[in-house]
PDB file of C-alpha atoms in Angstrom:
ATOM      1  CA  MET M 164    -231.789 145.296 -16.429  1.00  0.00           C
ATOM      2  CA  GLN M 165    -232.610 144.796 -12.867  1.00  0.00           C
ATOM      3  CA  ASP M 166    -235.667 143.360 -11.762  1.00  0.00           C
ATOM      4  CA  SER M 167    -236.900 146.503  -9.824  1.00  0.00           C
ATOM      5  CA  ARG M 168    -235.963 148.648 -12.737  1.00  0.00           C
ATOM      6  CA  LYS M 169    -238.069 146.440 -14.989  1.00  0.00           C
ATOM      7  CA  GLU M 170    -241.067 146.430 -12.489  1.00  0.00           C
ATOM      8  CA  ASP M 171    -240.743 150.238 -12.330  1.00  0.00           C
ATOM      9  CA  LEU M 172    -240.813 150.576 -16.216  1.00  0.00           C
ATOM     10  CA  LEU M 173    -243.980 148.306 -16.434  1.00  0.00           C
ATOM     11  CA  LYS M 174    -245.735 150.224 -13.738  1.00  0.00           C
ATOM     12  CA  GLN M 175    -244.990 153.516 -15.566  1.00  0.00           C
ATOM     13  CA  LEU M 176    -246.192 152.034 -18.871  1.00  0.00           C
ATOM     14  CA  TYR M 177    -249.198 150.664 -17.120  1.00  0.00           C
ATOM     15  CA  TYR M 178    -250.228 153.791 -15.440  1.00  0.00           C
ATOM     16  CA  LYS M 179    -249.484 155.959 -18.422  1.00  0.00           C
ATOM     17  CA  ASN M 180    -251.235 153.524 -20.973  1.00  0.00           C
ATOM     18  CA  TYR M 181    -254.200 152.326 -18.982  1.00  0.00           C
ATOM     19  CA  PRO M 182    -256.620 155.300 -19.615  1.00  0.00           C
ATOM     20  CA  ILE M 183    -255.639 155.060 -23.278  1.00  0.00           C
ATOM     21  CA  MET M 184    -256.127 151.266 -23.466  1.00  0.00           C
ATOM     22  CA  LEU M 185    -259.394 151.443 -21.564  1.00  0.00           C
ATOM     23  CA  ARG M 186    -260.908 154.221 -23.819  1.00  0.00           C
ATOM     24  CA  TYR M 187    -259.843 152.509 -27.102  1.00  0.00           C
ATOM     25  CA  GLY M 188    -260.778 149.047 -26.012  1.00  0.00           C
ATOM     26  CA  LEU M 189    -264.391 150.159 -25.277  1.00  0.00           C
ATOM     27  CA  LYS M 190    -264.213 152.182 -28.600  1.00  0.00           C
ATOM     28  CA  LEU M 191    -263.224 148.884 -30.335  1.00  0.00           C
ATOM     29  CA  VAL M 192    -265.379 146.171 -28.554  1.00  0.00           C
ATOM     30  CA  GLY M 193    -267.587 147.934 -26.102  1.00  0.00           C
ATOM     31  CA  ASP M 194    -267.195 145.209 -23.385  1.00  0.00           C
ATOM     32  CA  ARG M 195    -265.727 146.794 -20.246  1.00  0.00           C
ATOM     33  CA  ALA M 196    -265.015 143.503 -18.612  1.00  0.00           C
ATOM     34  CA  LEU M 197    -263.381 141.939 -21.584  1.00  0.00           C
ATOM     35  CA  VAL M 198    -261.151 145.139 -21.872  1.00  0.00           C
ATOM     36  CA  LEU M 199    -260.108 145.057 -18.308  1.00  0.00           C
ATOM     37  CA  ASP M 200    -259.418 141.521 -18.363  1.00  0.00           C
ATOM     38  CA  VAL M 201    -256.991 142.003 -21.511  1.00  0.00           C
ATOM     39  CA  ILE M 202    -255.225 144.831 -19.875  1.00  0.00           C
ATOM     40  CA  GLN M 203    -254.751 142.938 -16.794  1.00  0.00           C
ATOM     41  CA  GLY M 204    -253.512 139.668 -18.631  1.00  0.00           C
ATOM     42  CA  LEU M 205    -251.324 141.663 -20.913  1.00  0.00           C
ATOM     43  CA  PHE M 206    -249.344 143.395 -18.053  1.00  0.00           C
ATOM     44  CA  LEU M 207    -249.133 140.065 -16.165  1.00  0.00           C
ATOM     45  CA  ARG M 208    -247.902 138.456 -19.261  1.00  0.00           C
ATOM     46  CA  PHE M 209    -245.200 141.206 -19.813  1.00  0.00           C
ATOM     47  CA  TYR M 210    -244.235 140.768 -16.062  1.00  0.00           C
ATOM     48  CA  GLU M 211    -244.114 136.932 -16.144  1.00  0.00           C
ATOM     49  CA  LYS M 212    -241.856 136.884 -19.401  1.00  0.00           C
ATOM     50  CA  GLY M 213    -239.430 139.638 -17.844  1.00  0.00           C
ATOM     51  CA  LEU M 214    -240.047 141.701 -20.898  1.00  0.00           C
ATOM     52  CA  ASN M 215    -237.409 144.489 -21.108  1.00  0.00           C
ATOM     53  CA  LEU M 216    -239.039 147.528 -22.925  1.00  0.00           C
ATOM     54  CA  GLU M 217    -236.196 149.896 -21.661  1.00  0.00           C
ATOM     55  CA  MET M 218    -234.332 149.536 -25.114  1.00  0.00           C
ATOM     56  CA  HIS M 219    -237.522 149.732 -27.135  1.00  0.00           C
ATOM     57  CA  PRO M 220    -237.868 152.686 -29.400  1.00  0.00           C
ATOM     58  CA  ALA M 221    -241.523 153.117 -28.686  1.00  0.00           C
ATOM     59  CA  PRO M 222    -242.517 151.368 -25.686  1.00  0.00           C
ATOM     60  CA  ASN M 223    -245.902 153.017 -25.306  1.00  0.00           C
ATOM     61  CA  ALA M 224    -246.829 152.187 -28.895  1.00  0.00           C
ATOM     62  CA  TYR M 225    -245.818 148.786 -28.395  1.00  0.00           C
ATOM     63  CA  VAL M 226    -247.867 148.272 -25.241  1.00  0.00           C
ATOM     64  CA  VAL M 227    -251.159 149.806 -27.118  1.00  0.00           C
ATOM     65  CA  LYS M 228    -250.223 147.675 -30.074  1.00  0.00           C
ATOM     66  CA  SER M 229    -249.924 144.393 -27.847  1.00  0.00           C
ATOM     67  CA  PHE M 230    -253.239 145.369 -26.213  1.00  0.00           C
ATOM     68  CA  ARG M 231    -255.087 145.725 -29.568  1.00  0.00           C
ATOM     69  CA  ARG M 232    -253.640 142.347 -30.869  1.00  0.00           C
ATOM     70  CA  GLU M 233    -254.619 140.549 -27.555  1.00  0.00           C
ATOM     71  CA  LEU M 234    -257.964 142.192 -27.577  1.00  0.00           C
ATOM     72  CA  ILE M 235    -258.883 141.091 -31.053  1.00  0.00           C
ATOM     73  CA  LYS M 236    -257.575 137.542 -30.096  1.00  0.00           C
ATOM     74  CA  VAL M 237    -259.518 137.369 -26.902  1.00  0.00           C
ATOM     75  CA  GLU M 238    -262.729 138.660 -28.457  1.00  0.00           C
ATOM     76  CA  LYS M 239    -262.631 136.237 -31.242  1.00  0.00           C
ATOM     77  CA  LYS M 240    -262.048 133.237 -28.795  1.00  0.00           C
ATOM     78  CA  TYR M 241    -264.840 134.203 -26.356  1.00  0.00           C
ATOM     79  CA  TYR M 242    -267.569 135.448 -28.834  1.00  0.00           C
ATOM     80  CA  GLY M 243    -266.482 132.999 -31.678  1.00  0.00           C
ATOM     81  CA  THR M 244    -267.068 135.675 -34.243  1.00  0.00           C
ATOM     82  CA  GLU M 245    -264.946 138.037 -36.431  1.00  0.00           C
ATOM     83  CA  ASN M 246    -263.695 140.865 -34.350  1.00  0.00           C
ATOM     84  CA  LYS M 247    -265.924 144.093 -34.334  1.00  0.00           C
ATOM     85  CA  LEU M 248    -262.793 145.886 -35.710  1.00  0.00           C
ATOM     86  CA  GLN M 249    -263.727 144.429 -39.178  1.00  0.00           C
ATOM     87  CA  THR M 250    -267.179 145.643 -38.956  1.00  0.00           C
ATOM     88  CA  ASP M 251    -267.998 148.495 -36.505  1.00  0.00           C
ATOM     89  CA  SER M 252    -264.473 149.779 -35.650  1.00  0.00           C
ATOM     90  CA  VAL M 253    -264.359 153.071 -33.776  1.00  0.00           C
ATOM     91  CA  GLN M 254    -267.594 154.826 -34.076  1.00  0.00           C
ATOM     92  CA  TYR M 255    -267.828 158.499 -32.727  1.00  0.00           C
ATOM     93  CA  SER M 256    -270.306 159.791 -30.358  1.00  0.00           C
ATOM     94  CA  TYR M 257    -271.491 163.243 -29.634  1.00  0.00           C
ATOM     95  CA  GLU M 258    -269.813 162.970 -26.377  1.00  0.00           C
ATOM     96  CA  ASP M 259    -266.379 162.518 -28.096  1.00  0.00           C
ATOM     97  CA  ILE M 260    -266.766 165.619 -29.950  1.00  0.00           C
ATOM     98  CA  LEU M 261    -268.017 167.688 -27.241  1.00  0.00           C
ATOM     99  CA  ILE M 262    -265.112 166.655 -24.994  1.00  0.00           C
ATOM    100  CA  GLN M 263    -262.717 167.930 -27.606  1.00  0.00           C
ATOM    101  CA  LYS M 264    -264.327 171.277 -28.498  1.00  0.00           C
ATOM    102  CA  GLU M 265    -267.482 173.110 -27.375  1.00  0.00           C
ATOM    103  CA  ASN M 266    -269.391 173.625 -30.607  1.00  0.00           C
ATOM    104  CA  SER M 267    -273.005 174.000 -31.055  1.00  0.00           C
ATOM    105  CA  PHE M 268    -275.202 170.906 -31.196  1.00  0.00           C
ATOM    106  CA  GLU M 269    -275.874 171.289 -34.912  1.00  0.00           C
ATOM    107  CA  GLN M 270    -272.069 171.399 -35.640  1.00  0.00           C
ATOM    108  CA  ASN M 271    -271.474 168.354 -33.561  1.00  0.00           C
ATOM    109  CA  THR M 272    -274.053 166.454 -35.490  1.00  0.00           C
ATOM    110  CA  LYS M 273    -272.583 167.312 -38.932  1.00  0.00           C
ATOM    111  CA  LEU M 274    -269.110 166.597 -37.672  1.00  0.00           C
ATOM    112  CA  VAL M 275    -270.002 163.274 -36.225  1.00  0.00           C
ATOM    113  CA  LYS M 276    -272.047 162.185 -39.249  1.00  0.00           C
ATOM    114  CA  LEU M 277    -268.890 163.067 -41.400  1.00  0.00           C
ATOM    115  CA  LEU M 278    -266.503 161.230 -39.231  1.00  0.00           C
ATOM    116  CA  ASN M 279    -268.587 158.235 -39.359  1.00  0.00           C
ATOM    117  CA  SER M 280    -268.765 158.399 -42.975  1.00  0.00           C
ATOM    118  CA  LEU M 281    -265.019 157.735 -43.163  1.00  0.00           C
ATOM    119  CA  THR M 282    -263.680 154.156 -43.444  1.00  0.00           C
ATOM    120  CA  ASP M 283    -263.184 152.043 -40.289  1.00  0.00           C
ATOM    121  CA  ARG M 284    -259.297 152.395 -40.619  1.00  0.00           C
ATOM    122  CA  GLN M 285    -259.510 156.149 -41.231  1.00  0.00           C
ATOM    123  CA  ARG M 286    -261.507 156.553 -38.077  1.00  0.00           C
ATOM    124  CA  GLU M 287    -259.418 154.442 -36.036  1.00  0.00           C
ATOM    125  CA  ILE M 288    -256.401 156.587 -37.257  1.00  0.00           C
ATOM    126  CA  ILE M 289    -257.948 159.741 -36.452  1.00  0.00           C
ATOM    127  CA  TRP M 290    -259.073 158.401 -32.997  1.00  0.00           C
ATOM    128  CA  LEU M 291    -255.371 157.270 -32.100  1.00  0.00           C
ATOM    129  CA  HIS M 292    -253.866 160.373 -33.358  1.00  0.00           C
ATOM    130  CA  TYR M 293    -256.150 163.286 -32.497  1.00  0.00           C
ATOM    131  CA  PHE M 294    -257.911 162.069 -29.607  1.00  0.00           C
ATOM    132  CA  GLU M 295    -255.285 159.988 -27.958  1.00  0.00           C
ATOM    133  CA  GLY M 296    -252.483 162.002 -28.944  1.00  0.00           C
ATOM    134  CA  LYS M 297    -250.210 159.203 -30.542  1.00  0.00           C
ATOM    135  CA  SER M 298    -247.813 160.101 -33.200  1.00  0.00           C
ATOM    136  CA  TYR M 299    -248.042 158.945 -36.817  1.00  0.00           C
ATOM    137  CA  SER M 300    -245.228 156.490 -36.058  1.00  0.00           C
ATOM    138  CA  GLU M 301    -246.957 155.090 -32.946  1.00  0.00           C
ATOM    139  CA  VAL M 302    -250.286 154.601 -34.876  1.00  0.00           C
ATOM    140  CA  ALA M 303    -248.470 152.897 -37.475  1.00  0.00           C
ATOM    141  CA  GLU M 304    -247.013 150.466 -35.045  1.00  0.00           C
ATOM    142  CA  ILE M 305    -250.189 149.921 -33.282  1.00  0.00           C
ATOM    143  CA  LEU M 306    -252.088 149.081 -36.350  1.00  0.00           C
ATOM    144  CA  ASP M 307    -249.239 147.058 -37.833  1.00  0.00           C
ATOM    145  CA  VAL M 308    -249.171 149.091 -41.063  1.00  0.00           C
ATOM    146  CA  ASN M 309    -246.345 151.191 -42.566  1.00  0.00           C
ATOM    147  CA  TYR M 310    -246.028 154.798 -41.781  1.00  0.00           C
ATOM    148  CA  GLN M 311    -246.996 155.966 -45.275  1.00  0.00           C
ATOM    149  CA  SER M 312    -250.347 154.126 -45.138  1.00  0.00           C
ATOM    150  CA  ILE M 313    -251.092 156.214 -42.147  1.00  0.00           C
ATOM    151  CA  LEU M 314    -250.464 159.402 -43.953  1.00  0.00           C
ATOM    152  CA  ASN M 315    -252.220 158.335 -47.204  1.00  0.00           C
ATOM    153  CA  ASN M 316    -255.450 157.338 -45.028  1.00  0.00           C
ATOM    154  CA  LEU M 317    -255.205 160.629 -43.244  1.00  0.00           C
ATOM    155  CA  GLN M 318    -254.793 162.353 -46.768  1.00  0.00           C
ATOM    156  CA  ARG M 319    -257.992 160.678 -48.028  1.00  0.00           C
ATOM    157  CA  SER M 320    -259.861 161.563 -45.001  1.00  0.00           C
ATOM    158  CA  PHE M 321    -258.902 165.216 -45.193  1.00  0.00           C
ATOM    159  CA  ARG M 322    -259.741 165.259 -49.010  1.00  0.00           C
ATOM    160  CA  LYS M 323    -263.403 163.976 -47.995  1.00  0.00           C
ATOM    161  CA  ILE M 324    -263.600 166.493 -45.276  1.00  0.00           C
ATOM    162  CA  ARG M 325    -262.610 169.309 -47.465  1.00  0.00           C
ATOM    163  CA  ASN M 326    -265.068 168.085 -50.317  1.00  0.00           C
ATOM    164  CA  GLU M 327    -267.853 168.072 -47.684  1.00  0.00           C
ATOM    165  CA  PHE M 328    -266.857 171.494 -46.369  1.00  0.00           C
ATOM    166  CA  PRO M 329    -265.012 173.634 -48.926  1.00  0.00           C
ATOM    167  CA  LYS M 330    -264.959 176.533 -46.647  1.00  0.00           C
ATOM    168  CA  GLY M 331    -263.434 174.480 -43.534  1.00  0.00           C
ATOM    169  CA  VAL M 332    -264.922 172.832 -40.722  1.00  0.00           C
ATOM    170  CA  GLU M 333    -265.407 176.076 -38.861  1.00  0.00           C
ATOM    171  CA  SER M 334    -267.994 176.670 -41.553  1.00  0.00           C
ATOM    172  CA  LEU M 335    -270.267 174.092 -40.195  1.00  0.00           C
TER     173      LEU M 335
END
């Protein structure tokens, strides 16, 4: 692959995935400067290594997965603690729900409480799939788990939601 084509592909991947990585990183660690540094460092490393993602089956998922790994590594290095993914993970806020659907305040409160009652992994899967539009395969690659594990976690999430709201979420 020619250098100019590699650069063009990296630019496309950067512009397409930057907003996703920024939102995702802020959800995971909450430190904007750290997230921005990791994004920039990641693409600089891709460029310097001459990484060729043209033949990769899911280059966008690879970029987000690489970002997640790097963010965990850098956060641990700079803060000297176990990463927040193990303790806080993705937390939903009222704003997240309001952006996705205009519901009443009471409905949003119940839904946020329900979503936050899910496990860290379930919340992260839901965030990546439903809020960031990633396919199940991409979510599995980003989280470095097998595809079936993603489906199993979603099923457990849906089961919990159905148990809480037997008439459906619309009945909130």
